[in-house]
Amino acid sequence: MLERIRIVLVNTSHPGNIGAAARAMKTMGLNDLCLVDPAAFPDPEASARASGAEDLLTGARVVGTLTEAVADAVWVVGTSARLRAIRWPLLEPRACAARALTEAGQGPVAVVFGRERSGLTNEELDLCHALVSIPANPDYASLNLAQAVQILSYELRTRWLGEGALAQQSPEHPPATAQEMEGLYAHLEQTLYELEFINPEQPGQMMRRLRRLFTRARPDKNEVNILRGILSAAQAKAGTGA
């Protein structure tokens, strides 16, 4: 099951942190590393800090956007230490590990770590089903990237061992992937603009709130197709569809 857990590092500025994160992953049996627009990679500093986990660096997938990194994932969790205007479901590491392994029974799961200084943007968090926050000392909550990866990797391995390496499941109704959900959101937003439900000049928080609604609902692939069929019918009825 651990092979279905993907660690995603977004726009990492220091290559040494990539190597240290790879080392943290390998010690806990994780091997799927994806890098989103790293500042410098490959890099000798990354290899030096990997200290025996160079194979993870060699096999790492490098992409330009978080959307690409999580396209096939059925569940995406982002790390965050900041409160947000619109609240995402918030988990502690142990609960996150339990949920991640449950979701991994249905397909790939992505655990996303943001930039060293600023974390993940709200737009990137829109791609996440939940957030995970490490309950560090509030007076000095200064974990570096590799430490955060180590903590979550440890919790994942501990949970996996405790569950006796559960067999992978083949769900009757597979959940929609992140890519399929993004297609739904784009279709929904376009339809709402065409129906003049959203003012393009003052969109406000409408789409972000709708994203949270569908994230809670967790539609499967068939349900997403039904919803998009409804949107297409609404466009046709209004005379706006292609």
XYZ file of C-alpha atoms in Angstrom:
242
model
C 0.000 0.000 0.000
C 2.878 2.392 0.692
C 3.776 2.304 -2.998
C 0.546 4.203 -3.649
C 1.621 7.107 -1.435
C 3.273 9.942 -3.367
C 5.292 12.674 -1.689
C 5.049 15.934 -3.642
C 7.438 18.831 -3.001
C 6.343 22.163 -4.470
C 8.868 24.725 -5.705
C 11.586 23.658 -3.252
C 14.254 26.362 -3.162
C 17.160 24.440 -1.586
C 18.266 21.248 -3.382
C 19.651 19.872 -0.121
C 16.107 19.750 1.235
C 15.079 17.539 -1.680
C 17.866 15.084 -0.888
C 17.086 15.078 2.836
C 13.392 14.514 2.098
C 14.272 11.559 -0.146
C 16.342 10.069 2.675
C 13.438 10.539 5.107
C 11.091 8.794 2.685
C 13.358 5.824 2.038
C 13.881 5.103 5.739
C 10.102 4.643 6.023
C 9.626 2.593 2.852
C 8.193 5.317 0.608
C 9.610 5.663 -2.893
C 7.271 7.802 -5.030
C 8.721 11.328 -5.132
C 7.394 14.096 -7.369
C 8.971 17.549 -7.638
C 6.974 20.552 -8.808
C 9.122 23.262 -10.400
C 12.178 22.847 -8.117
C 14.614 25.762 -8.096
C 17.621 23.491 -8.732
C 17.405 19.804 -9.633
C 19.301 17.628 -10.226
C 22.003 19.078 -8.019
C 25.085 17.699 -6.205
C 23.768 19.020 -2.881
C 20.589 16.986 -3.272
C 22.612 13.831 -3.950
C 24.902 14.484 -0.990
C 22.003 14.984 1.424
C 20.153 11.922 0.114
C 22.885 9.751 1.683
C 21.947 6.403 0.142
C 18.554 7.406 -1.249
C 19.899 8.576 -4.606
C 17.647 6.035 -6.331
C 14.623 8.068 -5.232
C 16.175 11.176 -6.769
C 16.900 9.321 -9.998
C 13.334 8.065 -10.168
C 11.719 11.344 -9.114
C 9.214 12.837 -11.539
C 9.659 16.559 -12.225
C 6.610 18.528 -13.404
C 5.729 22.167 -13.870
C 2.538 22.428 -11.808
C 0.843 20.809 -8.845
C -2.106 20.011 -11.110
C 0.168 17.696 -13.108
C 1.636 16.127 -9.980
C -1.732 15.062 -8.544
C -3.684 14.445 -11.761
C -4.190 10.710 -11.142
C -4.610 10.931 -7.350
C -7.900 9.958 -5.717
C -7.048 11.815 -2.494
C -4.746 14.814 -1.988
C -3.671 16.215 1.374
C -1.681 19.423 1.726
C 0.534 20.469 4.603
C -0.179 23.846 6.159
C 0.650 25.759 9.320
C -1.510 28.809 8.549
C -5.193 29.451 9.162
C -7.151 30.133 5.970
C -10.155 32.341 5.208
C -12.075 29.282 4.020
C -11.401 26.315 6.263
C -10.299 23.016 4.777
C -10.811 19.801 6.773
C -7.802 19.696 9.113
C -6.097 16.488 10.266
C -3.232 15.707 12.612
C -0.460 13.449 11.221
C -1.726 10.209 12.784
C -5.274 10.689 11.550
C -3.913 11.785 8.184
C -1.898 8.566 7.865
C -4.949 6.449 8.653
C -7.066 8.289 6.097
C -4.317 8.210 3.464
C -3.919 4.444 3.697
C -7.674 3.941 3.510
C -7.824 6.094 0.385
C -4.783 4.312 -1.075
C -6.928 1.197 -1.258
C -8.724 2.924 -4.131
C -5.837 4.578 -5.971
C -2.842 6.922 -5.701
C -2.668 9.347 -2.774
C -0.592 12.550 -2.821
C 0.880 14.200 0.283
C 1.883 17.726 -0.729
C 4.546 19.887 0.926
C 4.815 23.562 0.043
C 7.626 26.063 -0.251
C 10.075 26.360 2.620
C 9.113 29.950 3.425
C 5.549 30.420 2.242
C 4.004 26.949 2.005
C 1.160 26.334 -0.443
C -0.968 29.010 -2.072
C -4.746 28.974 -1.696
C -4.972 28.046 -5.376
C -2.794 24.989 -4.725
C -4.820 24.099 -1.646
C -7.916 24.137 -3.864
C -6.553 20.857 -5.263
C -6.506 19.254 -1.799
C -9.230 17.268 -0.077
C -7.831 18.052 3.376
C -4.940 19.687 5.209
C -2.534 18.151 7.684
C -0.840 20.212 10.370
C 1.930 19.010 12.687
C 1.116 20.119 16.266
C 4.498 21.687 16.999
C 5.346 24.097 19.805
C 3.297 27.232 18.972
C 6.118 29.399 20.320
C 8.615 27.829 17.913
C 6.900 25.821 15.189
C 9.974 25.856 12.954
C 10.175 22.456 11.271
C 12.258 22.244 8.129
C 10.953 20.471 5.044
C 12.768 17.166 5.572
C 11.633 16.999 9.211
C 8.017 17.426 8.147
C 8.415 14.717 5.498
C 10.008 12.424 8.105
C 7.160 12.872 10.588
C 4.427 12.119 8.077
C 6.391 9.250 6.519
C 6.849 7.723 9.978
C 3.138 7.981 10.753
C 2.299 6.372 7.413
C 4.664 3.468 8.006
C 3.527 2.959 11.594
C -0.109 2.848 10.514
C 0.701 0.506 7.631
C 2.540 -1.901 9.928
C -0.268 -1.757 12.473
C -2.836 -2.670 9.845
C -0.803 -5.642 8.680
C -0.167 -4.276 5.185
C -3.794 -4.296 4.042
C -4.461 -5.736 0.621
C -5.264 -3.295 -2.158
C -8.940 -3.031 -2.982
C -10.684 -2.702 -6.323
C -13.625 -0.403 -5.555
C -16.927 -1.022 -7.312
C -17.242 2.712 -7.992
C -13.737 4.240 -8.297
C -13.457 7.791 -6.958
C -12.832 10.588 -9.419
C -9.202 11.574 -9.847
C -7.933 15.107 -9.292
C -7.733 15.592 -13.061
C -11.371 14.554 -13.498
C -12.452 16.892 -10.698
C -10.549 19.782 -12.292
C -12.421 19.081 -15.524
C -15.701 19.249 -13.610
C -14.744 22.529 -11.907
C -13.750 24.141 -15.204
C -17.011 22.993 -16.817
C -19.051 24.193 -13.825
C -17.372 27.605 -13.751
C -17.864 28.109 -17.489
C -21.534 27.131 -17.228
C -22.150 29.485 -14.299
C -20.574 32.348 -16.243
C -22.685 31.563 -19.305
C -25.848 31.444 -17.186
C -24.783 34.761 -15.608
C -24.935 33.184 -12.168
C -21.405 34.479 -11.527
C -20.337 37.995 -12.414
C -16.930 37.604 -14.140
C -15.859 40.964 -12.742
C -16.808 40.034 -9.169
C -16.475 36.250 -8.843
C -15.838 36.431 -5.104
C -15.335 33.108 -3.327
C -18.064 31.224 -5.206
C -15.892 28.653 -6.997
C -13.734 28.041 -3.940
C -16.847 27.334 -1.870
C -18.222 25.036 -4.565
C -14.905 23.187 -4.622
C -15.176 22.618 -0.873
C -18.734 21.324 -1.330
C -17.690 18.742 -3.930
C -14.585 17.837 -1.939
C -16.824 16.895 0.990
C -19.139 14.937 -1.314
C -16.281 12.949 -2.971
C -18.134 12.035 -6.213
C -17.005 8.923 -8.051
C -16.161 8.766 -11.761
C -19.712 7.946 -12.817
C -21.178 10.753 -10.701
C -18.762 13.266 -12.229
C -19.898 12.172 -15.691
C -23.534 12.623 -14.630
C -22.828 16.109 -13.272
C -21.038 17.127 -16.449
C -23.945 15.779 -18.485
C -26.300 17.993 -16.472
C -24.057 21.004 -17.091
C -23.965 20.284 -20.824
C -27.763 20.011 -20.873
C -28.069 23.336 -19.039
C -25.744 24.976 -21.566
C -27.723 23.532 -24.473
C -31.034 24.651 -22.978
C -29.677 28.158 -22.507
C -28.213 28.154 -26.011
C -24.669 28.678 -24.742
C -23.131 25.231 -25.222
C -20.585 24.523 -27.910
